[in-house]
Short mmCIF file of C-alpha atoms in Angstrom, two decimals:
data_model
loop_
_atom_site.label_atom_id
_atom_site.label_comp_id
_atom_site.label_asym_id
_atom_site.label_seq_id
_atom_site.Cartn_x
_atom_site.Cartn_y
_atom_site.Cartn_z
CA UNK A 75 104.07 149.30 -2.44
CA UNK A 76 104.11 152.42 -0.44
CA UNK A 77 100.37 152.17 0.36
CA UNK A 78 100.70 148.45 0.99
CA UNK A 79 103.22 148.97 3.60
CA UNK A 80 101.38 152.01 5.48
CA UNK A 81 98.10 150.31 5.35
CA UNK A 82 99.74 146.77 6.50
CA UNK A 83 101.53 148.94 9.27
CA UNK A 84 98.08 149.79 10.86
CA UNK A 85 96.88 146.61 11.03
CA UNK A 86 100.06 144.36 11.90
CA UNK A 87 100.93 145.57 15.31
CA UNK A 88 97.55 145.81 16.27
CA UNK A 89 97.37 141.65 15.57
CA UNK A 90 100.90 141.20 17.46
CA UNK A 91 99.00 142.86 20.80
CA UNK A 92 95.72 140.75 20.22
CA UNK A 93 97.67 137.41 20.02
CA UNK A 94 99.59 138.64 22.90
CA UNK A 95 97.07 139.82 25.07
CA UNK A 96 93.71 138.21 24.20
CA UNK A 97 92.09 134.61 24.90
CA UNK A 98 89.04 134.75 21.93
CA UNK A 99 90.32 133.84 18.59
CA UNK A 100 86.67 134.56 17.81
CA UNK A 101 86.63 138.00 18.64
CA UNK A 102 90.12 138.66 17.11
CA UNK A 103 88.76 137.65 13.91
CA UNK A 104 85.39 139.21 13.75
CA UNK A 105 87.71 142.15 14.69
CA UNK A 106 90.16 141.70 11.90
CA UNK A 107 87.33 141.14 9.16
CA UNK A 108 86.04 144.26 10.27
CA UNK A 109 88.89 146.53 9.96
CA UNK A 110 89.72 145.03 6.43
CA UNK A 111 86.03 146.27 5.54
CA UNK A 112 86.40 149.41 6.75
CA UNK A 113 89.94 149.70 4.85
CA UNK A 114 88.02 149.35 1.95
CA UNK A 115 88.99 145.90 0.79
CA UNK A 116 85.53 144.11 -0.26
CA UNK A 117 85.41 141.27 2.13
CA UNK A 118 81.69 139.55 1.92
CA UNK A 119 82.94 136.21 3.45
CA UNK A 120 85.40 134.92 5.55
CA UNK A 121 86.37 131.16 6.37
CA UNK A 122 89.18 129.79 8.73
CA UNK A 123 89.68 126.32 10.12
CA UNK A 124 92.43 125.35 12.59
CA UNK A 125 93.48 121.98 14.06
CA UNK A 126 92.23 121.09 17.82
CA UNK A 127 94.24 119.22 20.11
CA UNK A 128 90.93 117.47 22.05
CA UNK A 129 89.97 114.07 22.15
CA UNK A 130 86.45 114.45 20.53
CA UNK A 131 87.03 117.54 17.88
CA UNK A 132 90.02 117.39 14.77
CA UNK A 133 89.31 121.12 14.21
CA UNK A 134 87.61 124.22 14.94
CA UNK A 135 86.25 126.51 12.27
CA UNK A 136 85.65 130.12 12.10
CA UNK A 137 82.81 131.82 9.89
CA UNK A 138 82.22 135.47 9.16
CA UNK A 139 79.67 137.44 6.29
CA UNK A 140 79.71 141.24 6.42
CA UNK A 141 75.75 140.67 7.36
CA UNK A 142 76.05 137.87 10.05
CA UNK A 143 78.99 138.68 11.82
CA UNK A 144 81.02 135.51 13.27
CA UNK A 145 80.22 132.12 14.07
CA UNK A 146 82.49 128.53 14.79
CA UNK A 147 82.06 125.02 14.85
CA UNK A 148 83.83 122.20 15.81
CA UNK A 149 85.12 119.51 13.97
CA UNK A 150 84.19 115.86 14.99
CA UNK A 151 87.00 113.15 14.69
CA UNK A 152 85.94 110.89 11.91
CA UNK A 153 87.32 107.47 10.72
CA UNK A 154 86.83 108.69 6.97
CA UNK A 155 87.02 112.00 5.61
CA UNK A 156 84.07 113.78 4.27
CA UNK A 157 82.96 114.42 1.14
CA UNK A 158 82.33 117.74 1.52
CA UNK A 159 85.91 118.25 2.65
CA UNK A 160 87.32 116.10 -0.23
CA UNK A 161 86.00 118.35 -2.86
CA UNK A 162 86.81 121.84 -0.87
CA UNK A 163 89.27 124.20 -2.34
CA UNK A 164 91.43 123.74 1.81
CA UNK A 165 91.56 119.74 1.09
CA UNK A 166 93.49 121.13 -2.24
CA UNK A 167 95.87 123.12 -1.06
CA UNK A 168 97.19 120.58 1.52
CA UNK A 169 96.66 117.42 -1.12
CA UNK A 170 98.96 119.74 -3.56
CA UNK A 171 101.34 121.57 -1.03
CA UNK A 172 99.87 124.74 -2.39
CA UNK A 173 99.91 128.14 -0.75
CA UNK A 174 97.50 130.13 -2.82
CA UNK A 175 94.26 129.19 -4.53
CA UNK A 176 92.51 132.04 -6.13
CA UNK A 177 89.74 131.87 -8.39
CA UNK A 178 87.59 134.25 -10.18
CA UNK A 179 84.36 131.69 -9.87
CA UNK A 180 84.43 130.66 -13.64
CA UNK A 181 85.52 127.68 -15.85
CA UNK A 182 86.83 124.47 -14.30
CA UNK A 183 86.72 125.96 -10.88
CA UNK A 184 83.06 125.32 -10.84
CA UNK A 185 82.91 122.20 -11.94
CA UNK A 186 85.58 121.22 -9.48
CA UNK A 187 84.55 122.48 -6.30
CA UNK A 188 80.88 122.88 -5.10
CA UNK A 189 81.23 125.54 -2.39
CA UNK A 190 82.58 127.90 -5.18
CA UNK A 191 79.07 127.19 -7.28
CA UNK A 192 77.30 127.84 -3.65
CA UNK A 193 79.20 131.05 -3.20
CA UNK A 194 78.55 132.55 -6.87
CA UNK A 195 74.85 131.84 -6.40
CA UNK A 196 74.82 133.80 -3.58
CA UNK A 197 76.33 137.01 -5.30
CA UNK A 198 80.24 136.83 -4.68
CA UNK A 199 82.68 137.55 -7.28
CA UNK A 200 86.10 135.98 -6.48
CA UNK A 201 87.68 134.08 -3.59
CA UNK A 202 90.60 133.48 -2.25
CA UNK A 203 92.46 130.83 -0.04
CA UNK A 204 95.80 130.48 1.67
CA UNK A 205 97.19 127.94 4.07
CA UNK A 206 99.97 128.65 6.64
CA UNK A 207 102.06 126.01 8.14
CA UNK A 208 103.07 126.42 12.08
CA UNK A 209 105.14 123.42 11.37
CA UNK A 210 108.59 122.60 9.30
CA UNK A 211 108.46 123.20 5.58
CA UNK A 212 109.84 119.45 5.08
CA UNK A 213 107.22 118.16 6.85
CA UNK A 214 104.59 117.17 4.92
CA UNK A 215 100.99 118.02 5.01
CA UNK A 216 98.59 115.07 5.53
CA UNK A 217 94.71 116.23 4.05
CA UNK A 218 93.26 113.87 6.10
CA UNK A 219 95.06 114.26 9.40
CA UNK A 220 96.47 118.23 9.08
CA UNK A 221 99.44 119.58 11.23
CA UNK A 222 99.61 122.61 12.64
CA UNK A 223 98.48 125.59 10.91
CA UNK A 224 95.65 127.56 9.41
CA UNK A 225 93.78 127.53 6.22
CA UNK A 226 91.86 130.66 5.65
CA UNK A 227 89.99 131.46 2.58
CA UNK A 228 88.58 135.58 1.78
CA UNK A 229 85.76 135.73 -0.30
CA UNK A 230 84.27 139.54 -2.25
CA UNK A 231 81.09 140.57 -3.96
CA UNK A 232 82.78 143.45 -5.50
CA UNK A 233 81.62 143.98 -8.82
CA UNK A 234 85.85 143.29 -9.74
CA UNK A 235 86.41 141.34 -6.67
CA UNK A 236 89.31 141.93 -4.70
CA UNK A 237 92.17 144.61 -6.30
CA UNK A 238 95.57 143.57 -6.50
CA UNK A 239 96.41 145.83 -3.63
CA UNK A 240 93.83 144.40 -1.62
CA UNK A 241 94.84 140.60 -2.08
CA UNK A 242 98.32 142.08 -1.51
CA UNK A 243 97.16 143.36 1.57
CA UNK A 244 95.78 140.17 2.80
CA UNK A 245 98.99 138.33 1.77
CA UNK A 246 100.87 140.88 3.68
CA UNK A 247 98.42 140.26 6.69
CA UNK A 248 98.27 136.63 7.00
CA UNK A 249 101.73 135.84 8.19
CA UNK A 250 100.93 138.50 11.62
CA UNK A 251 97.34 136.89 12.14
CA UNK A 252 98.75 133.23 12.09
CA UNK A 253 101.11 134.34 14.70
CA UNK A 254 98.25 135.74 16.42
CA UNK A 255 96.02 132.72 16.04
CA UNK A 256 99.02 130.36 17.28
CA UNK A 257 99.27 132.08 20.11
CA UNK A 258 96.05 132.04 21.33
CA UNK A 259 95.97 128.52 20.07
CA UNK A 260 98.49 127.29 22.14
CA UNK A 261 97.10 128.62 25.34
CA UNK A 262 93.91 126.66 24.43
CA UNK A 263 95.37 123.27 23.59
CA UNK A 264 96.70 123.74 27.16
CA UNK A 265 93.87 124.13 28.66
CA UNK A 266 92.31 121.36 26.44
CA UNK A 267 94.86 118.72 27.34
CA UNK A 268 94.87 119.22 30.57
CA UNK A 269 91.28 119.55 31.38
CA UNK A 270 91.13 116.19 29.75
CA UNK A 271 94.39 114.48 30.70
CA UNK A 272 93.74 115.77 34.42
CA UNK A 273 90.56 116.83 35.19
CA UNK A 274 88.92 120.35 35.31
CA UNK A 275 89.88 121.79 38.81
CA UNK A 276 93.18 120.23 38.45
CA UNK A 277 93.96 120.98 35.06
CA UNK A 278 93.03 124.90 35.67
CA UNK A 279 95.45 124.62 38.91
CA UNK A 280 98.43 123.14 37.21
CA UNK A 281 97.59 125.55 34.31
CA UNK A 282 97.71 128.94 36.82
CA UNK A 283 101.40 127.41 38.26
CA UNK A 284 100.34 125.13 40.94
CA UNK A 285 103.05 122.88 39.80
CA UNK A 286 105.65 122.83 42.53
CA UNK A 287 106.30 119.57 43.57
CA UNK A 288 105.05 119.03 47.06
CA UNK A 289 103.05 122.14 46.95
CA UNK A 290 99.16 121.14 48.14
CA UNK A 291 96.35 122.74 50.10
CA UNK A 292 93.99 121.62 52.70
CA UNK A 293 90.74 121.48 51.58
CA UNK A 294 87.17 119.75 52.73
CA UNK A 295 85.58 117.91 50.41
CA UNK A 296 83.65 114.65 49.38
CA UNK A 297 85.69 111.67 47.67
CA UNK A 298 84.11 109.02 45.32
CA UNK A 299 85.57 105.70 44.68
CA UNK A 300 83.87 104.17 41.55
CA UNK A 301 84.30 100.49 40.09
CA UNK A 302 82.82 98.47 37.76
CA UNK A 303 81.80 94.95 38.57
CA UNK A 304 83.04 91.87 37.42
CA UNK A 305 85.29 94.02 34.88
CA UNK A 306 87.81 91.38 35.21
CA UNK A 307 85.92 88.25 34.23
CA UNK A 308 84.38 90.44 30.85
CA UNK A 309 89.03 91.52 30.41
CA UNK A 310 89.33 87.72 30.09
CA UNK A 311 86.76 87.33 27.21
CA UNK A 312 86.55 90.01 25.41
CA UNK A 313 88.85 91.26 22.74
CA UNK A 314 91.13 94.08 22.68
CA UNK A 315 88.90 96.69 21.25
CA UNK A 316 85.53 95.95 22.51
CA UNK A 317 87.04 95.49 25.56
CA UNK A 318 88.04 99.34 25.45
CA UNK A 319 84.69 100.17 24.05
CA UNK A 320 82.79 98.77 26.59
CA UNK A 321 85.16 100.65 29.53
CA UNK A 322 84.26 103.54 27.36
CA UNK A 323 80.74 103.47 27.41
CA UNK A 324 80.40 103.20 31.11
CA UNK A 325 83.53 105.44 32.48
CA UNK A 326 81.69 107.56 29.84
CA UNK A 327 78.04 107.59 31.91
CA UNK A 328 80.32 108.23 34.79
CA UNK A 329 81.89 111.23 34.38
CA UNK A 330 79.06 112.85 32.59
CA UNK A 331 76.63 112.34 35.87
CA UNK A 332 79.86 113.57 38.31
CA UNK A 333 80.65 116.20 35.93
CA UNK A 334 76.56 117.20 35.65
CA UNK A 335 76.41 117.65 39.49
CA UNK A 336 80.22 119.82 40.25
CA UNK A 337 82.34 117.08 40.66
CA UNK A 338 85.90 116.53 38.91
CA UNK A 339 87.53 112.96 37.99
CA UNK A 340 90.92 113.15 39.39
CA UNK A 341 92.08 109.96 37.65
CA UNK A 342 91.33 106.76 36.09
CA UNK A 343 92.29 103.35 37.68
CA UNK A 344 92.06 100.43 35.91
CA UNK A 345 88.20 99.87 35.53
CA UNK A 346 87.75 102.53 38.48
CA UNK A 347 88.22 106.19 38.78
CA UNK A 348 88.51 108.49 41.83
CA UNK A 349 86.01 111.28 41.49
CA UNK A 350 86.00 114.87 44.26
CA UNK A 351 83.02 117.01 45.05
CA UNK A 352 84.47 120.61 46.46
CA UNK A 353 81.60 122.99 46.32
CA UNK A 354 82.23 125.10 48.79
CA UNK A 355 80.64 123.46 52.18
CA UNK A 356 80.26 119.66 52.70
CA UNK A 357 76.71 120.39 52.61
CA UNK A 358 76.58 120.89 48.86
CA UNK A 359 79.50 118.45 48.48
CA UNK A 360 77.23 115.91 49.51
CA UNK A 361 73.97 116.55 48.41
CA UNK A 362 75.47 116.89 44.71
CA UNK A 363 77.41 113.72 45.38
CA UNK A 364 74.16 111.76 46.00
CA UNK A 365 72.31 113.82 43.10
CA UNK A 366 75.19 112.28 41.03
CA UNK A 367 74.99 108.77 41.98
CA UNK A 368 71.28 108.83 41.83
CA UNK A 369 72.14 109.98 37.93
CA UNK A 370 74.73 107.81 37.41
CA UNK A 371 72.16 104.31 38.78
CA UNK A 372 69.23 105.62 36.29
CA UNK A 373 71.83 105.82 33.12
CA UNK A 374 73.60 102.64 33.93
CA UNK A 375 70.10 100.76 34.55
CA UNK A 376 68.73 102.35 31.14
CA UNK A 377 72.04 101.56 28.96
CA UNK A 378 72.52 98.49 30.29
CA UNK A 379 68.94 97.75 29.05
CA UNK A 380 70.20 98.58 26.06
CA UNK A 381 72.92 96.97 25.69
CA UNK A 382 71.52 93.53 26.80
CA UNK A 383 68.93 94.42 23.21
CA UNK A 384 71.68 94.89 21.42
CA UNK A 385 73.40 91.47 22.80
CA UNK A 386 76.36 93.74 23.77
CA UNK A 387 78.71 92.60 27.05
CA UNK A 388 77.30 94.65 30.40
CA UNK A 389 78.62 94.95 33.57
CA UNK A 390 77.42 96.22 37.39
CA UNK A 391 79.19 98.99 39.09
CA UNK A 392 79.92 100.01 42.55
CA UNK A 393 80.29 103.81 44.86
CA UNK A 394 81.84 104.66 47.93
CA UNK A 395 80.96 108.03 49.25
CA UNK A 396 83.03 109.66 52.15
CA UNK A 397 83.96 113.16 53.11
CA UNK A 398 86.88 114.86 55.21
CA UNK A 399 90.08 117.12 55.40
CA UNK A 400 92.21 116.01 52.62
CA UNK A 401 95.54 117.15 50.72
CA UNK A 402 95.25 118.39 47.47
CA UNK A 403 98.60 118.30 45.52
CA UNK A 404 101.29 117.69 43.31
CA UNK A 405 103.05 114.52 44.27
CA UNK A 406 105.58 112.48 42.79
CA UNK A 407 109.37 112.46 41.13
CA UNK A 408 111.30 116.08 40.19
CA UNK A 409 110.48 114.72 36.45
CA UNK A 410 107.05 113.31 37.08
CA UNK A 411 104.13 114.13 38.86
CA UNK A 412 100.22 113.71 39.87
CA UNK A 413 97.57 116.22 40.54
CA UNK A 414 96.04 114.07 43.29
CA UNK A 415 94.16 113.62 47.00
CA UNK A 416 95.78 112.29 50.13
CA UNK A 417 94.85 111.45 53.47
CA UNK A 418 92.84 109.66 56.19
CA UNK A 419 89.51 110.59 54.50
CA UNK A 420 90.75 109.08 51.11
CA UNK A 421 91.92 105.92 52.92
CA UNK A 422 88.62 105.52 54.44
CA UNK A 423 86.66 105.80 51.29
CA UNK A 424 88.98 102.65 49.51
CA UNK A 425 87.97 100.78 53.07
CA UNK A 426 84.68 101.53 52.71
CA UNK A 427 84.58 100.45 48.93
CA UNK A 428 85.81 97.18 50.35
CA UNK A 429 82.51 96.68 52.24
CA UNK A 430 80.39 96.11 48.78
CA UNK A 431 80.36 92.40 48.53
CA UNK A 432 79.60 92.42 52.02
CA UNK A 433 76.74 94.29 52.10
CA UNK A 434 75.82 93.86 48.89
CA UNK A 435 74.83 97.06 47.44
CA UNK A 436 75.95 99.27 45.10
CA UNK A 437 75.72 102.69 46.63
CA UNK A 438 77.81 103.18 49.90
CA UNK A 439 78.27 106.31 51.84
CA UNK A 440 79.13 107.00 55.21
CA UNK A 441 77.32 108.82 57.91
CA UNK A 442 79.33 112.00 57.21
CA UNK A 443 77.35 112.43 53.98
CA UNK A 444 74.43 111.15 55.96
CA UNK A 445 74.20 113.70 58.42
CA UNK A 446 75.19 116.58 55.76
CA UNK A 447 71.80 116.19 53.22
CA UNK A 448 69.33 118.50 54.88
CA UNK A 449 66.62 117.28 52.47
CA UNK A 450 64.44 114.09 51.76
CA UNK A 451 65.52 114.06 48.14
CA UNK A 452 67.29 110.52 48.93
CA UNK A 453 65.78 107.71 51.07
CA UNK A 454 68.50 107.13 52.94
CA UNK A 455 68.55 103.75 54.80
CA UNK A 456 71.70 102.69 57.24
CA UNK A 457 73.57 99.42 56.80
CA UNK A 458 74.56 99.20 60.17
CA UNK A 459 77.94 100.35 62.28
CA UNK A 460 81.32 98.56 60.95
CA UNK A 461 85.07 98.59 62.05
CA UNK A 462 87.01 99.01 59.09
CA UNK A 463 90.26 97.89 58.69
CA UNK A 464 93.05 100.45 59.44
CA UNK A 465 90.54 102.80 61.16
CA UNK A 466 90.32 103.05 64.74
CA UNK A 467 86.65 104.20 65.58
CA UNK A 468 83.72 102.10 64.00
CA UNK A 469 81.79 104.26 61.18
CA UNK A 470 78.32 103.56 60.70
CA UNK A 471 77.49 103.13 56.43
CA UNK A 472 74.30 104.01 54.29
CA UNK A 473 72.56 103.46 51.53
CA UNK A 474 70.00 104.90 49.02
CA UNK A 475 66.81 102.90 48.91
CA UNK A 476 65.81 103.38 45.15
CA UNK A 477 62.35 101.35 44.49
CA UNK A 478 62.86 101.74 40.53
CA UNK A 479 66.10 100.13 40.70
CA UNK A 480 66.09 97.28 39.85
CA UNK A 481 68.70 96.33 37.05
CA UNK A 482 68.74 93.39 34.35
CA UNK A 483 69.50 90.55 34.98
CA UNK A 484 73.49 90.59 35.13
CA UNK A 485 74.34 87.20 36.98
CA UNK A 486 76.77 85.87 34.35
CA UNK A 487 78.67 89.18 34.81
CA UNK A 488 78.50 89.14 38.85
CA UNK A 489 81.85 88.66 40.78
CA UNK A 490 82.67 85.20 41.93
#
């Protein structure tokens, strides 16, 4: 035990500083494969998988072979389970509240699991696999919908396979490199749920300590105002679900064309969404703002193509594009608050995206934008001079003459 504890000593404080002081659980664990190699415990593979707080990925996994160094994947959200997972020595452990599984790679152990038959084709010798809970020990573990934790497995090609002082080693080690790994996950499901729940800019912001309430800068930038059409006849007939679906599939062309060009969503509204471009001069703000919408007509025109084949619901949408000195901030109650815009340039954009019906296009920016886009990338064509309501100085509007625009037919879907 004397050599357990000396050669656990040299490895356990250097995992406390990692999960302290590093971001990568990818380099952490190439590093920590490494030094177990070099401490002479005969490591050919190593597997670990950890849950994902994210709205598209369960899990993340970690891969490492003493020849290919590290690799990961992510984990897609599934409705069922895989079979691959159902017949894996992890889906075990957690079915069976197990700690350990160890095999040597003969008898029932390869008729029960085929990554074990995979793994002694390829030359190794024994394997090993552990789960550690970052949860309660009363709670449960769920194989199909895991809690916290990690599940790591070791795999050797020694000619013995792993000593008992090296798989006493490893037990000794696991405990410090969960801690570790929970650290670093933690930081990263913040950033995760925020990015998502508020937006990339924002999320980053709150995330560094802009979370004062009242505290907000002054910045220049371009604000969107996006809105589907007709959404509220299509709430009235469609169910529950495909109502949600369909939101999905469009909010989803939506972000990815503002997100493509530098912009961030700042929120969702109802079938709408309030969208910033901040690049660094109003310039780019609007040049990638019109780059954007341009994107965003081309992928709307093409899925709603598609979606009339597939005798799916569709819907039109709508754009207002303005620009101007806003407030950038956290506003709300001591208990609750919003990453958000305010100001005059923000009220003009919701009076602008008022003006759609009237003047019956989709696209509508005003002549700050206009007068910003140095280039003849957009065919820019004026709508004439307006006074909006609530402003005090009539603002002349634009459009974006596209010739290979034109959309299905989507009268049954128009507003009344």
């Amino acid at each position: 035990m004397e050599g357990l504890e000396s050669r656990a000593a040299a490895v356990i404080p250097w995992l406390i500083d990692k999960g302290l002081r590093s971001n990568s659980r990818q380099d952490l664990l190439n590093s920590f494969c490494e030094k177990l190699v070099e401490m002479g415990v005969p490591l050919w593979r190593f597997h670990l998988a950890q849950r994902a707080y994210h709205p598209k990925f369960g899990g993340i996994g970690y891969n490492w072979t003493r020849m290919g160094g590290i690799s990961h994947e992510h984990y897609e959200r599934r409705e069922a389970p895989l079979e691959a997972w159902l017949q894996s020595p992890f889906y075990v452990l957690l079915e069976q509240d197990q700690s350990v599984l160890q095999s040597d790679l003969t008898g029932e152990d390869m008729a029960r699991f085929p990554l074990l038959r995979d793994l002694k084709e390829q030359g190794a010798t024994e394997y090993l696999a552990m789960a550690l809970r970052f949860t309660e020990e009363n709670i449960p573990f769920d194989p199909n919908h895991p809690s916290e934790g990690v599940l790591a497995s070791w795999t050797s090609d020694g000619a013995a396979g792993f000593s008992p002082e090296d798989k006493a080693l490893i037990k000794a080690l696991y405990p410090a490199l969960g801690l570790a790994l929970k650290s670093m996950s933690n930081r990263q499901m913040a950033i995760d749920l925020l990015q998502t729940y508020l937006g990339r800019d924002p999320g980053q912001r709150v995330l560094s300590g802009e979370f004062q309430r009242g505290s907000s800068s002054e910045i220049d930038a371009v604000i969107g105002l996006f809105d589907l059409k007709g959404f509220t006849s299509l709430a009235g007939e469609l169910p529950g679900p495909r109502l949600i679906d369909t939101l999905n599939d469009y909010f989803g062309i939506a972000v990815a064309a503002t997100q493509a060009h530098g912009g961030n969503i700042l929120k969702f509204m109802g079938d709408g969404m309030l969208v910033m471009f901040n690049l660094g001069s109003i310039e780019r703000d609007a040049q990638a703002a019109l780059d954007a919408a341009a994107e965003l007509s081309r992928s709307i025109r093409l899925r709603n193509a598609e979606r009339l084949a597939q005798e799916l619901p569709v819907t039109d949408w709508t754009l207002a594009l303005h620009a101007g000195k806003i407030l950038y901030g956290n506003i709300g109650a001591e208990n609750r608050l919003d990453f958000t815009v305010i100001g005059p340039a923000v009220n003009q954009t919701a009076r602008i995206a008022g003006m759609h019906r009237s003047v019956g296009q989709n696209l509508i920016f005003s002549s700050v934008l206009q007068r910003a886009v140095k280039n003849d990338t957009h065919d820019m064509v004026s709508l004439g001079r307006y006074m909006l309501r609530g402003v005090t100085e009539p603002i002349d509007l634009f459009t974006v003459y596209r010739p290979d625009g034109v959309a299905p037919d989507l009268a049954p879907y128009a507003e009344d």
